[in-house]
mmCIF file of C-alpha atoms in Angstrom:
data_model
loop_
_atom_site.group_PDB
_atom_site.id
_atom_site.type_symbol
_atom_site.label_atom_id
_atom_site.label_comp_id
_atom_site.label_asym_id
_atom_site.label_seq_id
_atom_site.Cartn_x
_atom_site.Cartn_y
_atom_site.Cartn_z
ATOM 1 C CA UNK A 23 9.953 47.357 2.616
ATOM 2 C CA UNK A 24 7.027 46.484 0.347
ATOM 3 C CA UNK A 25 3.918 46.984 1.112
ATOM 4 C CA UNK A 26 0.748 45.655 -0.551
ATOM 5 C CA UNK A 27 -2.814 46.033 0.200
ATOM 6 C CA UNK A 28 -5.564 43.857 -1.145
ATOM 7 C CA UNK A 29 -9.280 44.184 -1.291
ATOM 8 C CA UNK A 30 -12.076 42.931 -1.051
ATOM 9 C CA UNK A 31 -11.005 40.263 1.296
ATOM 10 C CA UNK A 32 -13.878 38.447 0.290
ATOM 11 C CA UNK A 33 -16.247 38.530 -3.040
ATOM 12 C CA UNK A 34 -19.321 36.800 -3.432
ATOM 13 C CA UNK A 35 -20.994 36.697 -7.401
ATOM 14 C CA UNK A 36 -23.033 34.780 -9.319
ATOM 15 C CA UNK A 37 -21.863 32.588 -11.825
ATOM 16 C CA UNK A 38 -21.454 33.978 -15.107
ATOM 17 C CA UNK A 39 -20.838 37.526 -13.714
ATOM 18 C CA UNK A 40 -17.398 39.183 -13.543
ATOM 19 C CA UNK A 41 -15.125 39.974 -10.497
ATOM 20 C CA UNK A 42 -12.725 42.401 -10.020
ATOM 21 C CA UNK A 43 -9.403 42.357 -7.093
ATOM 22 C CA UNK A 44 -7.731 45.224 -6.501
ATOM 23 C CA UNK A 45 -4.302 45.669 -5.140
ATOM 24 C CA UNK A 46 -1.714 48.772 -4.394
ATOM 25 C CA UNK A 47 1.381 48.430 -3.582
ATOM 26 C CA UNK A 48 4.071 50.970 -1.570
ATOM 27 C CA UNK A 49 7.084 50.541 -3.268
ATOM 28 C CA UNK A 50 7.591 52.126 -6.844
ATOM 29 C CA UNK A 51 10.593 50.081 -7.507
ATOM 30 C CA UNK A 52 8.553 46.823 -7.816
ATOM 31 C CA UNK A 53 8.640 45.831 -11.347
ATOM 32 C CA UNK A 54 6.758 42.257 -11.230
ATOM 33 C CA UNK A 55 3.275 41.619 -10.387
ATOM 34 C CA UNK A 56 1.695 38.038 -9.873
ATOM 35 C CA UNK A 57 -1.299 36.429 -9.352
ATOM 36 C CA UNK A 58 -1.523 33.382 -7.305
ATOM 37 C CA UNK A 59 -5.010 31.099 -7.144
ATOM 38 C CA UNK A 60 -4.714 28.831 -4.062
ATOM 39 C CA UNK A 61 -7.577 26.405 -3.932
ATOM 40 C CA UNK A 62 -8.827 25.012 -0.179
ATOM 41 C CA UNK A 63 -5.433 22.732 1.055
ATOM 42 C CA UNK A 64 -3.423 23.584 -2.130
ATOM 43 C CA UNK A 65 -0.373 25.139 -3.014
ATOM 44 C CA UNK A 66 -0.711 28.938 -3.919
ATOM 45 C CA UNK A 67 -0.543 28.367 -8.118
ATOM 46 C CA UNK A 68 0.326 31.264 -10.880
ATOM 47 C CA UNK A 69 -2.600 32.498 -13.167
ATOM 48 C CA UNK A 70 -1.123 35.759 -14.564
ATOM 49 C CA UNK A 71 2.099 38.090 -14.259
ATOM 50 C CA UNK A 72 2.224 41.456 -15.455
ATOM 51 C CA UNK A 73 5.442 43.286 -15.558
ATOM 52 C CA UNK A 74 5.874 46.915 -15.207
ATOM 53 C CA UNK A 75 6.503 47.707 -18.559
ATOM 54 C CA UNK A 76 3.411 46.835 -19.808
ATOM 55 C CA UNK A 77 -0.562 48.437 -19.074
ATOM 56 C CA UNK A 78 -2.811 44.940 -19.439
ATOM 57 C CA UNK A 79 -2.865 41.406 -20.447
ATOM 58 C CA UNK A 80 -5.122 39.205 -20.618
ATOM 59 C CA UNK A 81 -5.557 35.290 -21.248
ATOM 60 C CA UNK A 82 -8.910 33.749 -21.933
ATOM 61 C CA UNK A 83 -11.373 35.243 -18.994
ATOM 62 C CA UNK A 84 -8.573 36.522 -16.547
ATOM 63 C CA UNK A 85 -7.365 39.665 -17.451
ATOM 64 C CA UNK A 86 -4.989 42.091 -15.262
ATOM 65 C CA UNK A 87 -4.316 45.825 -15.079
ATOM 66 C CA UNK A 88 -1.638 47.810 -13.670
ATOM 67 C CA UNK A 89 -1.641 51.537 -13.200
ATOM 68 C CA UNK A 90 2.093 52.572 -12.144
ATOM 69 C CA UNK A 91 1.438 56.235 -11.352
ATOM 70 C CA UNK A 92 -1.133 55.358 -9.013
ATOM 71 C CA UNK A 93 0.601 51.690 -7.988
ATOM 72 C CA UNK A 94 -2.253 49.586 -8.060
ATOM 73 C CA UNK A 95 -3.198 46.515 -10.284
ATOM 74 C CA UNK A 96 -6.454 44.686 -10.846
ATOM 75 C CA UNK A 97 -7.532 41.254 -11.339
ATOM 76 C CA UNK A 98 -10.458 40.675 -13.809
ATOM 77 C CA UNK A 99 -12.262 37.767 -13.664
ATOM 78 C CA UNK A 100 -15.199 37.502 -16.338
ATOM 79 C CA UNK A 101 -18.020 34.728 -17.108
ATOM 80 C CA UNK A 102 -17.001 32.877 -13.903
ATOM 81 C CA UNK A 103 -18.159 29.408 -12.957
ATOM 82 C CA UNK A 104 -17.549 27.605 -10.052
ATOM 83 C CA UNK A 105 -14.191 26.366 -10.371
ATOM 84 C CA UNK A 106 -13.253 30.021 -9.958
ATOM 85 C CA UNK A 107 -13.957 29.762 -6.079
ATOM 86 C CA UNK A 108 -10.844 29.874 -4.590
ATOM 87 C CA UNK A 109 -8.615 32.220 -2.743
ATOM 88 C CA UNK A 110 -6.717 34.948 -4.951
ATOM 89 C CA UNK A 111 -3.248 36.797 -3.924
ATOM 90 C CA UNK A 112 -1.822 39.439 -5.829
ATOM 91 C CA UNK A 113 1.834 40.181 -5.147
ATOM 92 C CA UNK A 114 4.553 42.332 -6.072
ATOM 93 C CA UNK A 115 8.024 41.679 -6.525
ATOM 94 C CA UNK A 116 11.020 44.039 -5.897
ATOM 95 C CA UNK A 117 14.459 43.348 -6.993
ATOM 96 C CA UNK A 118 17.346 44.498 -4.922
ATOM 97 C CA UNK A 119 21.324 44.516 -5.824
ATOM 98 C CA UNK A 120 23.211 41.945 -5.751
ATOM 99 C CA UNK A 121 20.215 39.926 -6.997
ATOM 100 C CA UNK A 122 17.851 39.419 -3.796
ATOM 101 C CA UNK A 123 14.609 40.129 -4.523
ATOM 102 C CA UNK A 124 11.033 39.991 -2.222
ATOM 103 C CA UNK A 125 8.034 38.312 -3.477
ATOM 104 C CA UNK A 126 5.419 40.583 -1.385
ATOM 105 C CA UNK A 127 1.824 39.131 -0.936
ATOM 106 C CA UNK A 128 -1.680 40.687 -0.798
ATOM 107 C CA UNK A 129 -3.728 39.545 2.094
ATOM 108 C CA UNK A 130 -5.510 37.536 -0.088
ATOM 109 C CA UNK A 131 -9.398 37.400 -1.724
ATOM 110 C CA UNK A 132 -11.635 34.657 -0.802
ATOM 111 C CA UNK A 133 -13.439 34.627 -3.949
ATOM 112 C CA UNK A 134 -17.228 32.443 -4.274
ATOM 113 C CA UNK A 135 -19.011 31.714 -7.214
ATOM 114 C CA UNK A 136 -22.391 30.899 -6.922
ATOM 115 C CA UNK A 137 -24.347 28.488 -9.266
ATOM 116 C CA UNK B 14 3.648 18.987 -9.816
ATOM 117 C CA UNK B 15 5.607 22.222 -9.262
ATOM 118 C CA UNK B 16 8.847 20.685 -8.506
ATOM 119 C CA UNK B 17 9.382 21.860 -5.285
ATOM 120 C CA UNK B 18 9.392 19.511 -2.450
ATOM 121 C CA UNK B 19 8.700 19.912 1.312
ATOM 122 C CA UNK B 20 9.129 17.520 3.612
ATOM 123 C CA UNK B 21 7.630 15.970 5.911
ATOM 124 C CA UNK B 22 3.677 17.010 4.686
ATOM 125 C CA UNK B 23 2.208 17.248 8.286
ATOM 126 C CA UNK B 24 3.967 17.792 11.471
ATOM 127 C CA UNK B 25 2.561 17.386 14.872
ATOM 128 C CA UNK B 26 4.379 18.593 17.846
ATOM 129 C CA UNK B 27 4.005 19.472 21.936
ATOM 130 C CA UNK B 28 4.809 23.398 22.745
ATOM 131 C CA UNK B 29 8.472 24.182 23.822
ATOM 132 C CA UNK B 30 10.251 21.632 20.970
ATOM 133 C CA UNK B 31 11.971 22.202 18.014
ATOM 134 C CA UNK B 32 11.338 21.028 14.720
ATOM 135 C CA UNK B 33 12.808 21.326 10.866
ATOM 136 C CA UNK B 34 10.974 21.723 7.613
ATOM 137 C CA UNK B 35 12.667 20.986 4.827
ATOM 138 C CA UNK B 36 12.695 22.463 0.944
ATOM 139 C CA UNK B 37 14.170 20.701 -2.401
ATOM 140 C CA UNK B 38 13.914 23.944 -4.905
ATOM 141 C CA UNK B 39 13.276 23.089 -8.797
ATOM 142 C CA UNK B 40 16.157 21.958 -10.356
ATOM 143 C CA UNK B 41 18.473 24.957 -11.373
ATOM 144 C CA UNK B 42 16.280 27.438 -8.952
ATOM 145 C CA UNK B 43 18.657 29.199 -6.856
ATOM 146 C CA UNK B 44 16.127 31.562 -4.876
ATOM 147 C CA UNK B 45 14.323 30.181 -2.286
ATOM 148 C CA UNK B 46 11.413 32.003 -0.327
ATOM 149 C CA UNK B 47 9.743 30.965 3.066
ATOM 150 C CA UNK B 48 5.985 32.143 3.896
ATOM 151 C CA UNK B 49 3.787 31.158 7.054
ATOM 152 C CA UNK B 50 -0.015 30.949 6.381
ATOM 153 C CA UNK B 51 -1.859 30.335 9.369
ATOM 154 C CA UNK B 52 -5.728 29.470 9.008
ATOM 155 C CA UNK B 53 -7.321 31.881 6.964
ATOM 156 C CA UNK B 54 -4.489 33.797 6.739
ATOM 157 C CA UNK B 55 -2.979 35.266 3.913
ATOM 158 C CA UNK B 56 1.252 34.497 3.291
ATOM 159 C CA UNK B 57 3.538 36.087 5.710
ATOM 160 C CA UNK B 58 6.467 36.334 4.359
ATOM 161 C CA UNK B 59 9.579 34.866 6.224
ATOM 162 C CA UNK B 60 12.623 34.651 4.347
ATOM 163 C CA UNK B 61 14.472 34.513 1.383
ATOM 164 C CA UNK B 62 17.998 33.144 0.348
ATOM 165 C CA UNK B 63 19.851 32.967 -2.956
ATOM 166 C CA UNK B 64 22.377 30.763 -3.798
ATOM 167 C CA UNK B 65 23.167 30.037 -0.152
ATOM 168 C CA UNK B 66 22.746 33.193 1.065
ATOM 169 C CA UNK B 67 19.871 35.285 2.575
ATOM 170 C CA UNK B 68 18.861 38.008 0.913
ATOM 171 C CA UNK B 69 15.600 39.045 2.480
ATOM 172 C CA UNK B 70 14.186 38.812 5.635
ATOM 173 C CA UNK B 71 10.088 39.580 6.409
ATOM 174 C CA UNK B 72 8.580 39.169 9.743
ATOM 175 C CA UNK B 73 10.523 36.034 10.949
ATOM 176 C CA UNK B 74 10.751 35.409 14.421
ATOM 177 C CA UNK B 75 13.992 35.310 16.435
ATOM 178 C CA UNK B 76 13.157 31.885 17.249
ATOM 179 C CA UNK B 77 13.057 30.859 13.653
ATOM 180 C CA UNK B 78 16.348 30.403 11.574
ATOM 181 C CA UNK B 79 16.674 28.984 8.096
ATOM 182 C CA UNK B 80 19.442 28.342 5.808
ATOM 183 C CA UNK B 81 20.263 27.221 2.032
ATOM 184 C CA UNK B 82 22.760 24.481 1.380
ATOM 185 C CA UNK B 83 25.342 23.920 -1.001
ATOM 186 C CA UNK B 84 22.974 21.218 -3.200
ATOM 187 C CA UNK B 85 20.007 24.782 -2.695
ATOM 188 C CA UNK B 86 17.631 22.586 -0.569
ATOM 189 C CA UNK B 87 16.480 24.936 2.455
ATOM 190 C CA UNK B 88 15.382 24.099 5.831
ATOM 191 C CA UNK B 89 13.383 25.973 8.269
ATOM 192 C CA UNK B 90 14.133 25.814 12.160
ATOM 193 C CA UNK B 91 11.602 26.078 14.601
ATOM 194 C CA UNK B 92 12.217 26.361 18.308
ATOM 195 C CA UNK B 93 10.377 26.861 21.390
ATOM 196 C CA UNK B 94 7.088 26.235 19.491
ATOM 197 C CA UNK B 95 4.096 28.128 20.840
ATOM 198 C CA UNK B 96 0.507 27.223 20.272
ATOM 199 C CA UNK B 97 0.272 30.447 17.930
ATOM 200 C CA UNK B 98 2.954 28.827 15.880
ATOM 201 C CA UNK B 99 0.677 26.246 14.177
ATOM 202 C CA UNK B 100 0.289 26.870 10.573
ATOM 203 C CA UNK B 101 0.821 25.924 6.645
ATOM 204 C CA UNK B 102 4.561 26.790 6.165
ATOM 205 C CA UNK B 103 5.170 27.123 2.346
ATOM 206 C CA UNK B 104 8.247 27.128 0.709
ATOM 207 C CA UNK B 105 8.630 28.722 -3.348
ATOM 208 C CA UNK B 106 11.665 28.356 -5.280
ATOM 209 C CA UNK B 107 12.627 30.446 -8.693
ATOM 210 C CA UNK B 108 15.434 30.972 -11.269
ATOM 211 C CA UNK B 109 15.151 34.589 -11.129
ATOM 212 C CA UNK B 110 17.227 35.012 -13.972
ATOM 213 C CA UNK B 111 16.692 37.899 -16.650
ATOM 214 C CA UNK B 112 13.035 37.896 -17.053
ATOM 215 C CA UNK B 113 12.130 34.497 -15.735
ATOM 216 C CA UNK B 114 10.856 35.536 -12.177
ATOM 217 C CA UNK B 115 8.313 32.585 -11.453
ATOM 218 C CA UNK B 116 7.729 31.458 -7.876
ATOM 219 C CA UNK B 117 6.940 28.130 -7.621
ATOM 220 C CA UNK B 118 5.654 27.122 -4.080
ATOM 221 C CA UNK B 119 5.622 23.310 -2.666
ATOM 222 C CA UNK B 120 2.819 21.673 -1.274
ATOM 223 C CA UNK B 121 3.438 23.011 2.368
ATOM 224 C CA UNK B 122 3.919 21.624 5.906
ATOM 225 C CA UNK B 123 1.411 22.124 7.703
ATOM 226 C CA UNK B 124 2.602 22.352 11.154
ATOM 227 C CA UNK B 125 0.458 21.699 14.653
ATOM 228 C CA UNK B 126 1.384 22.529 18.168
ATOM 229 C CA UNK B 127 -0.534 20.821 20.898
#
């Protein structure tokens, strides 16, 4: 099955500087790659899919790359504040026949901003 | 509000019993996932079914069992709880139609064993 690695597992900056996650995945046949922000108690929420057919996109200060050769993809986080502290999970999603399909999860980014 | 619903929000149970977590997908989401985040944890993923049936199974325990109902609401069986068992259980639903491959998750049960 899939496979995916995240790192760092934590990431400490100062507020106003970037931050970059990295993730690889194992299996090339993944084709969909979220990012989930889960804040402390929360529900894991979406910030930004990329799909395989495409290199980047961004949206206002989160951008995210994906490199298919190599099977990784990048979070980029720039100008952050503190409302950026949370816990970040990258994920990739493989779809199967007969339409079942595996949403895969990073181990996940404890990410602080400090003021 | 993501639309999913899990029931009940906290759980608190003695080793050895059984309990059941339950899942109301979005309306018109026929794929349900099931992940296990205990604290600090990242998401393990359990299970997956698709309109009714399971599709994908991750590292679920033999003691576990799940299934998808006609109306697509899910439920998660727990038996013989163990200490190790306590945890944030989170349940996502999506369309997963064409392109629209969205998880949304509920707001999770979190689960303690005493």
């Amino acid at each position: 099955g899939e496979n995916v690695e995240q790192h760092p597992s934590t990431l400490s900056v100062q507020e106003g500087d970037s931050a970059v996650i990295k993730c690889t995945y194992s299996d090339s046949a993944s084709n969909y790659f979220p990012w989930y922000k889960q804040e402390l108690g929360k529900r894991p929420q979406l910030i930004i899919d990329i799909r395989s057919n495409v290199g980047e996109k961004k949206d206002q200060r989160i951008a995210v790359t994906l490199n298919k050769t190599a099977k990784h993809f990048s979070l980029h986080i720039t100008e952050t504040q503190p409302e950026d502290s949370a816990v970040y999970f990258c994920a990739a999603y493989v779809v199967f026949r007969n339409a079942g399909n595996m949403l895969t999860f990073g181990g996940g980014t404890r990410l602080m901003v400090k003021p | 509000d993501s639309g999913v619903t899990q029931t009940p929000k906290h759980l608190i149970t003695a080793t050895g019993q059984r309990v059941t977590l339950r899942c109301s997908p979005r309306s018109g989401d026929l794929s349900v996932y099931w992940y296990q985040q205990s604290l600090d944890q990242g998401l393990q993923f359990l299970i997956q079914y698709y309109n009714g049936e399971e599709r994908a199974k991750g590292n679920i325990l033999e003691r576990f069992s799940a299934q998808q109902f006609p109306d697509l609401h899910s439920e998660l069986n727990l038996s013989s709880l163990e200490l190790g068992d306590s945890a944030l259980y989170f349940c996502a639903s999506s369309v997963h139609r064409g392109a629209d491959l969205e998880a949304f998750f509920g707001q999770g049960t979190r689960l303690t064993v005493v």
